[in-house]
Coordinates of C-alpha atoms and ligand atoms in Angstrom, one line a residue:
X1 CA -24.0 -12.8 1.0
X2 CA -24.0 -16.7 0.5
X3 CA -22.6 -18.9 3.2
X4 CA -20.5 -20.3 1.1
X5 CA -18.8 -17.8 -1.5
X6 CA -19.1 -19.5 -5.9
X7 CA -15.9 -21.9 -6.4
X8 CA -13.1 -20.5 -8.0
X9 CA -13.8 -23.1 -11.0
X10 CA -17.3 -21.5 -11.6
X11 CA -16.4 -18.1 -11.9
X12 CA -13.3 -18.8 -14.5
X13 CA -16.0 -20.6 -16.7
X14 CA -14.2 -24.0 -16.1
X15 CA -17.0 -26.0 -14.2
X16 CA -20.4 -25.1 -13.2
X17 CA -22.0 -26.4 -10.0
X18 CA -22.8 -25.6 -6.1
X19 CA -20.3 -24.5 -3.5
X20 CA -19.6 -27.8 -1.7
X21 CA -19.4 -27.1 2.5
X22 CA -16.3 -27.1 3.8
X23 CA -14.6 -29.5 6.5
X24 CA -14.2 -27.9 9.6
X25 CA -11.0 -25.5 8.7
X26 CA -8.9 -26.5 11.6
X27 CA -8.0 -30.6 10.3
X28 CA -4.5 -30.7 9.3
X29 CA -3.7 -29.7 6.1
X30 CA -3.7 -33.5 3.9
X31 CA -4.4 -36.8 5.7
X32 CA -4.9 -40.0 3.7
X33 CA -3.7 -38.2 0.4
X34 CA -6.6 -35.5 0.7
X35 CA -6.0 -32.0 0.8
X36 CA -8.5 -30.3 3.0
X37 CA -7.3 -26.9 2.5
X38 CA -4.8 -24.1 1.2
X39 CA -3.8 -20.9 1.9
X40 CA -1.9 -18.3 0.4
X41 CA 1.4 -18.3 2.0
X42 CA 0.8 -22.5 1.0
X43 CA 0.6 -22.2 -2.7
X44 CA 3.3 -19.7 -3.3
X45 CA 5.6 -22.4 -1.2
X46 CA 4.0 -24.8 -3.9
X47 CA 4.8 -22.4 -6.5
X48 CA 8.4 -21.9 -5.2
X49 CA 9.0 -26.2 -5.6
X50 CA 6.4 -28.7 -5.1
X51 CA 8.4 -30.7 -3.6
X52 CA 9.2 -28.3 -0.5
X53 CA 5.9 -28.1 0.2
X54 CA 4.9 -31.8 -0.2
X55 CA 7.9 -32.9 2.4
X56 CA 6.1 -29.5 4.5
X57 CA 2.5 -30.6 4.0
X58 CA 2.8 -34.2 3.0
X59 CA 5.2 -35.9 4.4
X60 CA 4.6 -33.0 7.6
X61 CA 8.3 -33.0 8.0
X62 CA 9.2 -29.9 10.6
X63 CA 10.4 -27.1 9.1
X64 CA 13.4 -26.0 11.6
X65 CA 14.7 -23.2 10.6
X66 CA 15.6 -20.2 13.0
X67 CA 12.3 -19.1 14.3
X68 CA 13.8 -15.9 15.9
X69 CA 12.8 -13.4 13.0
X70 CA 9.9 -15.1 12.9
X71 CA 9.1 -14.5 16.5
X72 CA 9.7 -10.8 16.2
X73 CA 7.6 -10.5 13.5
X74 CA 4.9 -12.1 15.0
X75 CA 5.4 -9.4 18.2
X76 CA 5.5 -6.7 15.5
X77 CA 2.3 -7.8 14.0
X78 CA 0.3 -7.9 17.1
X79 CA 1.4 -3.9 18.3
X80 CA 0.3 -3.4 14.6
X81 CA -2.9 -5.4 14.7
X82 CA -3.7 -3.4 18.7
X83 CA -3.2 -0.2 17.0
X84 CA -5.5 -0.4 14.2
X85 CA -7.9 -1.6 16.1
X86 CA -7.8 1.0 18.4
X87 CA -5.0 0.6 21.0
X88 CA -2.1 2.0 21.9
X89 CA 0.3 4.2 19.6
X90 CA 3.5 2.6 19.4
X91 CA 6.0 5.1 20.0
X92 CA 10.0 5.0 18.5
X93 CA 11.2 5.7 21.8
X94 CA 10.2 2.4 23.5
X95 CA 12.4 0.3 24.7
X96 CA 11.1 -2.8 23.2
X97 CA 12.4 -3.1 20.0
X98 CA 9.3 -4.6 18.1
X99 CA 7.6 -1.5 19.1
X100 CA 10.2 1.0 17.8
X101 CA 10.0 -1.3 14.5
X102 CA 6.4 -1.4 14.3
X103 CA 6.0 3.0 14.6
X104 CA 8.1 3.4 12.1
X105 CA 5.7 2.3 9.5
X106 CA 2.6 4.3 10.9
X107 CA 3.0 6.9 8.4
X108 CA 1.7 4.1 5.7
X109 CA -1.2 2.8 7.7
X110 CA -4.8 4.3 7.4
X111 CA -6.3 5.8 10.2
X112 CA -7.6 3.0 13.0
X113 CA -10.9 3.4 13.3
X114 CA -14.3 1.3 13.4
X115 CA -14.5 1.6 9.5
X116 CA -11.3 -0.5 8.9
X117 CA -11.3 -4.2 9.2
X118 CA -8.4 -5.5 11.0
X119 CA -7.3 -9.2 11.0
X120 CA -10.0 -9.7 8.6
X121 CA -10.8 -14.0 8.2
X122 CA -11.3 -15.4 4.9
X123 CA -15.1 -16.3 6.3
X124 CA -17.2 -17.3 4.3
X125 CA -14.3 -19.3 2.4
X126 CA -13.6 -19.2 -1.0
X127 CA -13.4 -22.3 -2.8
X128 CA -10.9 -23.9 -5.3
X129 CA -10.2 -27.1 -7.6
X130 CA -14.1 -27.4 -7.1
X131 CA -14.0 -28.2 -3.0
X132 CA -10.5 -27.1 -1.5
X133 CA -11.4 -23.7 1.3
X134 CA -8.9 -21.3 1.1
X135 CA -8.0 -20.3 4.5
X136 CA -6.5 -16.3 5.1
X137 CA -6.7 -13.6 7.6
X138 CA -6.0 -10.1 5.7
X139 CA -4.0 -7.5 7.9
X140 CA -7.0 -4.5 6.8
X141 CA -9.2 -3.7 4.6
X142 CA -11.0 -0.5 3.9
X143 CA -14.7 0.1 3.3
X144 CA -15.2 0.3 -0.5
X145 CA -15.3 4.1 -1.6
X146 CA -16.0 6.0 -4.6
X147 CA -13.6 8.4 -6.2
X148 CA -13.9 10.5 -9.2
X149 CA -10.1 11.1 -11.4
X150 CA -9.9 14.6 -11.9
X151 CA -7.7 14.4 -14.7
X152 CA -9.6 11.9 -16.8
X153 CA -12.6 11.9 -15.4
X154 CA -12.5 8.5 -15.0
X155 CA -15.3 6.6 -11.8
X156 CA -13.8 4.2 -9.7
X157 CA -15.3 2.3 -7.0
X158 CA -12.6 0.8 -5.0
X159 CA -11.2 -0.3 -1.3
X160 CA -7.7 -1.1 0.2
X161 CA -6.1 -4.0 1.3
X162 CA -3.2 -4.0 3.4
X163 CA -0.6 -6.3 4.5
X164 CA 2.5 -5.7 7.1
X165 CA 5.7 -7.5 6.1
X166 CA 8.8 -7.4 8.4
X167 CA 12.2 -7.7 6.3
X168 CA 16.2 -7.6 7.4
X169 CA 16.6 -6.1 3.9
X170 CA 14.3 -3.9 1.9
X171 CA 15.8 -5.9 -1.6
X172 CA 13.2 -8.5 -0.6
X173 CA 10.2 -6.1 -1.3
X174 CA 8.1 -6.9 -4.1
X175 CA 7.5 -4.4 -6.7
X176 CA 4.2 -2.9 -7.7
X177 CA 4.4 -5.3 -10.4
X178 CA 5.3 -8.1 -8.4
X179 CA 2.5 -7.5 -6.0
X180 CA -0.2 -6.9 -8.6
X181 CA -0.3 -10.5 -9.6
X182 CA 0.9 -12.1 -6.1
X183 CA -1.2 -15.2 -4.8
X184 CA -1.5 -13.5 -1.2
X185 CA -3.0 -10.3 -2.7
X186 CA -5.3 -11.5 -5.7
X187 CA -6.9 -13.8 -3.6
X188 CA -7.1 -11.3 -0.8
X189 CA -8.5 -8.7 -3.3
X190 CA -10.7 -11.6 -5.2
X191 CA -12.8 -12.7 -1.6
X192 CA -13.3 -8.7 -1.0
X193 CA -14.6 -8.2 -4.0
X194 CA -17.1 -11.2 -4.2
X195 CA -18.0 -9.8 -1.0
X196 CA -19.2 -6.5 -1.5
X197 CA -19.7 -5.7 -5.5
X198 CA -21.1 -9.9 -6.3
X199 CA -19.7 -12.1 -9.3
X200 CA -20.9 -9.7 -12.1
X201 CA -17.6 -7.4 -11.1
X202 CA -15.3 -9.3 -12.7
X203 CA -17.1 -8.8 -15.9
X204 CA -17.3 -5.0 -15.8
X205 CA -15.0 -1.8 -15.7
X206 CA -14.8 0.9 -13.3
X207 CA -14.2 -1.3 -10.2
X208 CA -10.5 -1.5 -8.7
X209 CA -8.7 -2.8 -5.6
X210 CA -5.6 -1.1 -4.0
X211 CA -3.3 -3.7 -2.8
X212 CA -0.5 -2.2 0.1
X213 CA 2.5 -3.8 1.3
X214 CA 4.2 -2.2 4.5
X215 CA 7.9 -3.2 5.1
X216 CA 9.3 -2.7 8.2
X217 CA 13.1 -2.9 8.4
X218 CA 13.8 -5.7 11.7
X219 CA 17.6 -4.3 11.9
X220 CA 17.2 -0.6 12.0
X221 CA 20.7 -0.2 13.6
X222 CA 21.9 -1.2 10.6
X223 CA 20.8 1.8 8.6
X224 CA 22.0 4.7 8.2
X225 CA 20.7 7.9 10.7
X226 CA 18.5 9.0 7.4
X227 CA 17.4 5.9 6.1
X228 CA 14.4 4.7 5.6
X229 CA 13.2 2.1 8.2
X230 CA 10.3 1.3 6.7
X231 CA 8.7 1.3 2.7
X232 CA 5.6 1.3 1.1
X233 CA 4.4 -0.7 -2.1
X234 CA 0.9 -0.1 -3.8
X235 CA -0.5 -1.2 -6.8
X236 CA -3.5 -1.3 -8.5
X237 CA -5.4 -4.1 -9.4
X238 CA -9.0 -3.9 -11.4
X239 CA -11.6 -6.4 -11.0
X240 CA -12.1 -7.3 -15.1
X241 CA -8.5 -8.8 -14.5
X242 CA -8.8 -11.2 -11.4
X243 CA -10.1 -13.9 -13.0
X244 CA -7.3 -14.8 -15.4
X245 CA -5.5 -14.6 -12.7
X246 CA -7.7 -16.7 -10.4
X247 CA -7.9 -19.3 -13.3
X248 CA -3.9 -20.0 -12.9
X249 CA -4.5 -20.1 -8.8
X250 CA -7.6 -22.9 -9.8
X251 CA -4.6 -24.2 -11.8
X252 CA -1.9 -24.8 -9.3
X253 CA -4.5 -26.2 -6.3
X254 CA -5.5 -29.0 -8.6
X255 CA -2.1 -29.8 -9.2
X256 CA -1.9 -29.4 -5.3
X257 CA -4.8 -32.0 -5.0
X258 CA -2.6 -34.6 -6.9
X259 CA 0.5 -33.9 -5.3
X260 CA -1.4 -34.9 -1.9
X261 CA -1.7 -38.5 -3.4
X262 CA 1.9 -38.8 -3.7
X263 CA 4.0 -41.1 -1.7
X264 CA 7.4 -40.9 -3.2
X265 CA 9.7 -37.6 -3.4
X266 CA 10.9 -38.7 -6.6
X267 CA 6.6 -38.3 -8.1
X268 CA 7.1 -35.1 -6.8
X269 CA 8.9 -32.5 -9.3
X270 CA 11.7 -30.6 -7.6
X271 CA 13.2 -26.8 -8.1
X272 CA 16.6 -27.2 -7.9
X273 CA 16.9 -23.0 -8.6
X274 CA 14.9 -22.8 -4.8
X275 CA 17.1 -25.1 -2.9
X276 CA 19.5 -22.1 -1.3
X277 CA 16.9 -19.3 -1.1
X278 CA 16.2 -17.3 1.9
X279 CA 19.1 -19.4 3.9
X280 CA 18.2 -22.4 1.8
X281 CA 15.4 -25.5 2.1
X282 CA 15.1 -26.7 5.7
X283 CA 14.3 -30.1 3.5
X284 CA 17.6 -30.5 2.2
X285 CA 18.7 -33.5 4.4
X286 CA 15.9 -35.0 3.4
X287 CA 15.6 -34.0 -0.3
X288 CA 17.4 -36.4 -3.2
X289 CA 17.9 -32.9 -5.1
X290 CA 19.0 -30.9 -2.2
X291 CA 21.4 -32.9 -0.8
X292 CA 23.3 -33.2 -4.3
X293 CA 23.1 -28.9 -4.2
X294 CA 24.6 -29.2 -0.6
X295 CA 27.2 -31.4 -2.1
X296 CA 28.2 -29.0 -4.8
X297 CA 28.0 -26.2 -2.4
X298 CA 30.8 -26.5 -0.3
X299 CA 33.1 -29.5 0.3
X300 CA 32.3 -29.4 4.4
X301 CA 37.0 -29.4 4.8
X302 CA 39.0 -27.5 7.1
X303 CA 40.4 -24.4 4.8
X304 CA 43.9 -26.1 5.3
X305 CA 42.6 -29.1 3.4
X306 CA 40.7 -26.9 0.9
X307 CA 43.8 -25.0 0.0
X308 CA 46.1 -28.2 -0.6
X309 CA 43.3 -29.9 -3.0
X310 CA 43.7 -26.3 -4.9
X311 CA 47.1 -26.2 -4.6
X312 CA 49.4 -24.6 -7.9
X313 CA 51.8 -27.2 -9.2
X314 CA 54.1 -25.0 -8.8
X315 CA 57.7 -25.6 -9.5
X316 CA 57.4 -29.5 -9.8
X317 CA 57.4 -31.1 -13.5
X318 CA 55.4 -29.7 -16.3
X319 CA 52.4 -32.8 -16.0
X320 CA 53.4 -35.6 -18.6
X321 CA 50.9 -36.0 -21.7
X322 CA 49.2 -39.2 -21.4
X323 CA 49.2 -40.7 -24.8
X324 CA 45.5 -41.5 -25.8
X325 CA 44.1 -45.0 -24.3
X326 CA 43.1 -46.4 -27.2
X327 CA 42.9 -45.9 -31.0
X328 CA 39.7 -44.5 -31.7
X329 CA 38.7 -43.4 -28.2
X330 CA 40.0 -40.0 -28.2
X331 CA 43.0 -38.5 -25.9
X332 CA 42.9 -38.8 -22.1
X333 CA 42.0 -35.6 -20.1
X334 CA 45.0 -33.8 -19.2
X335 CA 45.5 -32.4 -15.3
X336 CA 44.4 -29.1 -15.2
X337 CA 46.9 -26.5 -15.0
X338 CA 47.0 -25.1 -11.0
X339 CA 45.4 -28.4 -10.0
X340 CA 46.5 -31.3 -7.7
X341 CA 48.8 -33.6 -10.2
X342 CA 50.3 -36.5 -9.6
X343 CA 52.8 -38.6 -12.1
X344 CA 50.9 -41.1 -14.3
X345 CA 47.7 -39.8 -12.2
X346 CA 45.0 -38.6 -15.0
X347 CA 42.0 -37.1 -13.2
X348 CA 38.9 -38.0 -14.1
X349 CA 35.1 -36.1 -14.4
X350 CA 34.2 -35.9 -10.5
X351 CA 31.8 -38.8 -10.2
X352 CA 29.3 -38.2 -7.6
X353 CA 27.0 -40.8 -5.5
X354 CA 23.7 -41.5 -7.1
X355 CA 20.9 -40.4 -5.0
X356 CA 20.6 -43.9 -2.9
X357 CA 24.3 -44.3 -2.2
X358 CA 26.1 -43.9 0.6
X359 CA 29.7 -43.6 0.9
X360 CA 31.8 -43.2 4.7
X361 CA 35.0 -42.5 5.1
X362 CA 36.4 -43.7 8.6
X363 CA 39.4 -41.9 10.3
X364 CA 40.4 -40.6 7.0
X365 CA 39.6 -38.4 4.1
X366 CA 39.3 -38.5 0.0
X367 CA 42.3 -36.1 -1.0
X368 CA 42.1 -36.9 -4.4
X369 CA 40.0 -39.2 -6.7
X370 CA 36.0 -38.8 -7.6
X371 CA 34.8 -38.1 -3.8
X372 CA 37.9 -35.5 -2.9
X373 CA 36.6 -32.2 -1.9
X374 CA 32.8 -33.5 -1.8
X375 CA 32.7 -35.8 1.6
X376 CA 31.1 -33.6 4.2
X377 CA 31.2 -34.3 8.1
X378 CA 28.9 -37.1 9.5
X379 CA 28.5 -34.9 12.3
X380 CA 26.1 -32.5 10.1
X381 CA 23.5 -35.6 9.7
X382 CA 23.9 -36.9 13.5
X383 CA 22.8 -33.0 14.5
X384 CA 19.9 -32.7 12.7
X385 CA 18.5 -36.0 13.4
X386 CA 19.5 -35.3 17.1
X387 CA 17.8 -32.1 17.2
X388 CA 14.8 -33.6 16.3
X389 CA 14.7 -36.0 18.7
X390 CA 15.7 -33.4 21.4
X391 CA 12.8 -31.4 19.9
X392 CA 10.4 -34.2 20.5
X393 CA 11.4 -35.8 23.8
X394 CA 12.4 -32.2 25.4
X395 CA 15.6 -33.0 26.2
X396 CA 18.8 -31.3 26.1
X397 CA 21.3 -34.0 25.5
X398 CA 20.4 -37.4 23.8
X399 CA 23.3 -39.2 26.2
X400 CA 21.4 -37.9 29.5
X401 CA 18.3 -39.7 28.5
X402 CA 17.9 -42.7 30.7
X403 CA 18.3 -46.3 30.0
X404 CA 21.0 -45.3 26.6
X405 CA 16.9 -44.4 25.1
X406 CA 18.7 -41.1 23.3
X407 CA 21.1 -43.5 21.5
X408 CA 18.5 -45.9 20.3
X409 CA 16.1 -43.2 19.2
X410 CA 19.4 -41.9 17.0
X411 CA 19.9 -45.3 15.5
X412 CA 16.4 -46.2 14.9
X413 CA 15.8 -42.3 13.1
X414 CA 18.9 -43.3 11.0
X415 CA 17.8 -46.6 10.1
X416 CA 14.5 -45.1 8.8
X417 CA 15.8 -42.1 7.0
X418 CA 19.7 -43.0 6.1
X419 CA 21.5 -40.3 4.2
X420 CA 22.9 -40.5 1.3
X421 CA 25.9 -38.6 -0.1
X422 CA 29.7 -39.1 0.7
X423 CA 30.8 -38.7 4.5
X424 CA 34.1 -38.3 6.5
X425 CA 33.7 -39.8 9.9
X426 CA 35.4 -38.9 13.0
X427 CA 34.3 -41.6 15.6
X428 CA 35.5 -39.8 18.9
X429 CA 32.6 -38.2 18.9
X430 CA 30.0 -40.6 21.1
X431 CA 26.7 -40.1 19.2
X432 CA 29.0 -40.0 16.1
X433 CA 30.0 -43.2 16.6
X434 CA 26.9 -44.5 17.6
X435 CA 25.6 -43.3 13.8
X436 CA 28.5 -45.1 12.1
X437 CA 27.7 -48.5 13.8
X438 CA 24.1 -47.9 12.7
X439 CA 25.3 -46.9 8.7
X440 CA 27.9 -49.4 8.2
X441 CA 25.5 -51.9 7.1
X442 CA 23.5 -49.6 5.4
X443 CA 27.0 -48.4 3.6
X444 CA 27.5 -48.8 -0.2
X445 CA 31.0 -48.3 0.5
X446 CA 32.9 -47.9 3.4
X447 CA 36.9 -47.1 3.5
X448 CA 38.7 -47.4 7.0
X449 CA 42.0 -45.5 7.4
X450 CA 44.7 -47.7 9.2
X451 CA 45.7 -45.2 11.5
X452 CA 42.1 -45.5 13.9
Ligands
LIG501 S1 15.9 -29.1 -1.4 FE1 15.4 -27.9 -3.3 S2 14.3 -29.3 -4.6 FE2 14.3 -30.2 -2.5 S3 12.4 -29.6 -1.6 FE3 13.9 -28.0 -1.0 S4 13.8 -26.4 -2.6 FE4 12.8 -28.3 -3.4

């Protein structure tokens, strides 16, 4: 077996040359606009929006998002990882809960044993757009076996590869389908097969790769007694289709390559249909699409306030038609039946803030007009930036740091990323008001109410 497995590039026909060596695997992922390498889970964030993973990879924004599932996954995959290799059986009377989540998908796994490889590393690495390693580590992988179709008579030679995936629903479990052409899996299934059968296997019939997805339900007292806590997913994949499939991977990396280079979100194309997936983008603060979805999402009001903007007319005056403005121009919108209308008031199409305006509302808040039921809480944007400073320094509370330092770290992260979007500001609040000091002169509009 070569070192260094053909690139990805000479195998789909596109380009013809020597494996170039790797950088050492461990550099972080793109410095100076170079990508150094990719990995599955990395391309199908790619896949999902560019521009998630460029603030993830690029930019190397944290991703903050509740790590606890994560966490238990992680202890779920190591009982899984000790067992196949030879350790203890988890049992689904333990007391740990990981454990009792991790035996209920035994009944999918192969047998451990000193044939199966466990935790498997992508080594040698394959490479793509010419130079890029792809990093992995598959869960297992069985020797390659031959097997003989008794109804057809067909000859296979063929292996496994195996993958544990821990869900809080089994409605995020890919289909066979699905996981037939899935980055994780075809790459998975594309090193393996270099591996053992050479290049001349993509080319030929008769070879196939069995790719397995285990789910393991994380809330099982949420099912029912006779449920299901865990599901299997096969599918079959042979080796005379990887490298169409490999070719679109080739594809995407190259366009990953470029998007390294960029310095500007707004180079960098953006999936607005991704923004409230899975809980929705931890990059939404920061995103110029994202924080417009936000916007639209909810208005950020108390109920109380929610209801009165949505309030019936009721048994006031049928609204007066407004005659049209001008000849020629058309007629004036109307209010709209069950809406907020006021005499000689004609509303108008919501107009929101561009993507670098920023709008603050002091001590009071938009009832009607073009920001009513859109201004969301300052507090949201002093949290996050005030989590990440507590994240950094390891502190609990930004106003116990010595010396007033937690204040002017707040100001100073708000001064280099300022938000944009409309904003209703209540100023009791100390870091609060620390932030609206710090926006004011950054404000494209600022209205005061008289009462504060
Ligand atoms: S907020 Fe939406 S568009 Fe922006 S990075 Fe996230 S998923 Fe992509």
């Amino acid at each position: 077996v070569p070192r260094h497995l053909p690139t990805v590039s000479a195998l789909a026909g596109i380009v013809e040359g020597p494996a170039v060596a790797p950088e050492p695997l461990r550099v972080r992922t793109v410095t100076d606009g170079k990508l150094h390498h990719v990995s599955a889970s990395q391309v199908q964030t790619f896949e999902s929006c560019n521009r998630k993973w460029w603030f993830q990879k690029v930019q190397q924004i944290p991703d903050r998002t509740d790590t606890s599932s994560r966490d238990l996954g992680t202890e779920v995959h190591a009982i899984l990882e000790s067992y196949l290799k030879g350790g203890p059986t988890p049992s689904m009377g333990s007391p740990l809960l990981a454990e009792r989540i991790a035996a209920s998908g035994l009944i999918h796994l192969p047998q451990p044993g000193p044939e199966l490889q466990v935790e498997q590393l992508l080594d040698p690495p394959l490479l793509f757009a010419g130079e890029t390693p792809w990093e992995g580590k598959i869960d297992w992988l069985t020797q390659p076996t031959e097997y003989t179709d008794p109804v057809t008579g067909q000859h296979w030679h063929q292996f496994q590869v195996g993958d544990h995936k821990t869900t809080k629903n089994f409605r995020y479990a890919k289909s066979s389908s699905e996981l037939r052409t899935l980055t994780q899996f075809v790459s998975y299934a594309y090193w393996k097969a270099l591996q053992v059968w050479g290049p001349g296997v993509f080319t030929q019939g008769g070879y196939r790769i069995m790719g397995t997805h285990v789910y393991y339900h994380t809330q099982p007292e949420n099912l029912g007694a006779r449920a299901a806590r865990s599901k299997r997913v096969d599918c079959w994949l042979e080796t005379k289709d990887i490298p169409a499939l490999v070719s679109a991977l080739n594809r995407t990396v190259a366009d990953m390559v470029v998007t390294a280079t960029k310095t500007n979100q707004e180079d960098v194309p953006g999936e607005r249909a991704t923004c409230g997936a899975f809980g929705g983008c931890p990059f939404r603060m920061q995103c110029t699409i994202g924080r417009r979805t936000m916007n639209n999402e909810s208005t950020g009001l108390p109920n109380s306030l929610n209801s009165l903007l949505r309030k019936p007319v009721g048994s006031g005056p049928a609204p007066t038609p407004v005659a049209p403005s001008a000849a020629g121009e058309g007629p004036v919108e109307q209010p709209i039946p069950g809406e907020l209308a006021l005499a000689g008031w004609a509303p108008k199409a919501p107009v929101l803030p561009g993507p670098a305006e920023l709008v603050l509302y002091v001590g009071c808040l938009p009832l009607v007009g073009p920001h009513a039921g859109v201004a969301r809480p300052l507090e949201e944007v002093v949290e996050a930036h005030s989590q990440a400073i507590r994240e950094e320094q390891g502190v609990v509370d930004l106003r116990l740091m010595q010396f007033a330092a937690g204040k002017a770290l707040l100001a100073g992260s708000l001064r280099t990323t300022p938000p944009t979007g409309v904003y209703f500001v209540n100023r009791s609040h100390e870091m609060v008001a620390v932030a609206l000091e710090t926006l004011i002169p950054l404000a494209d509009v600022v209205i005061q109410g008289v009462a504060t």
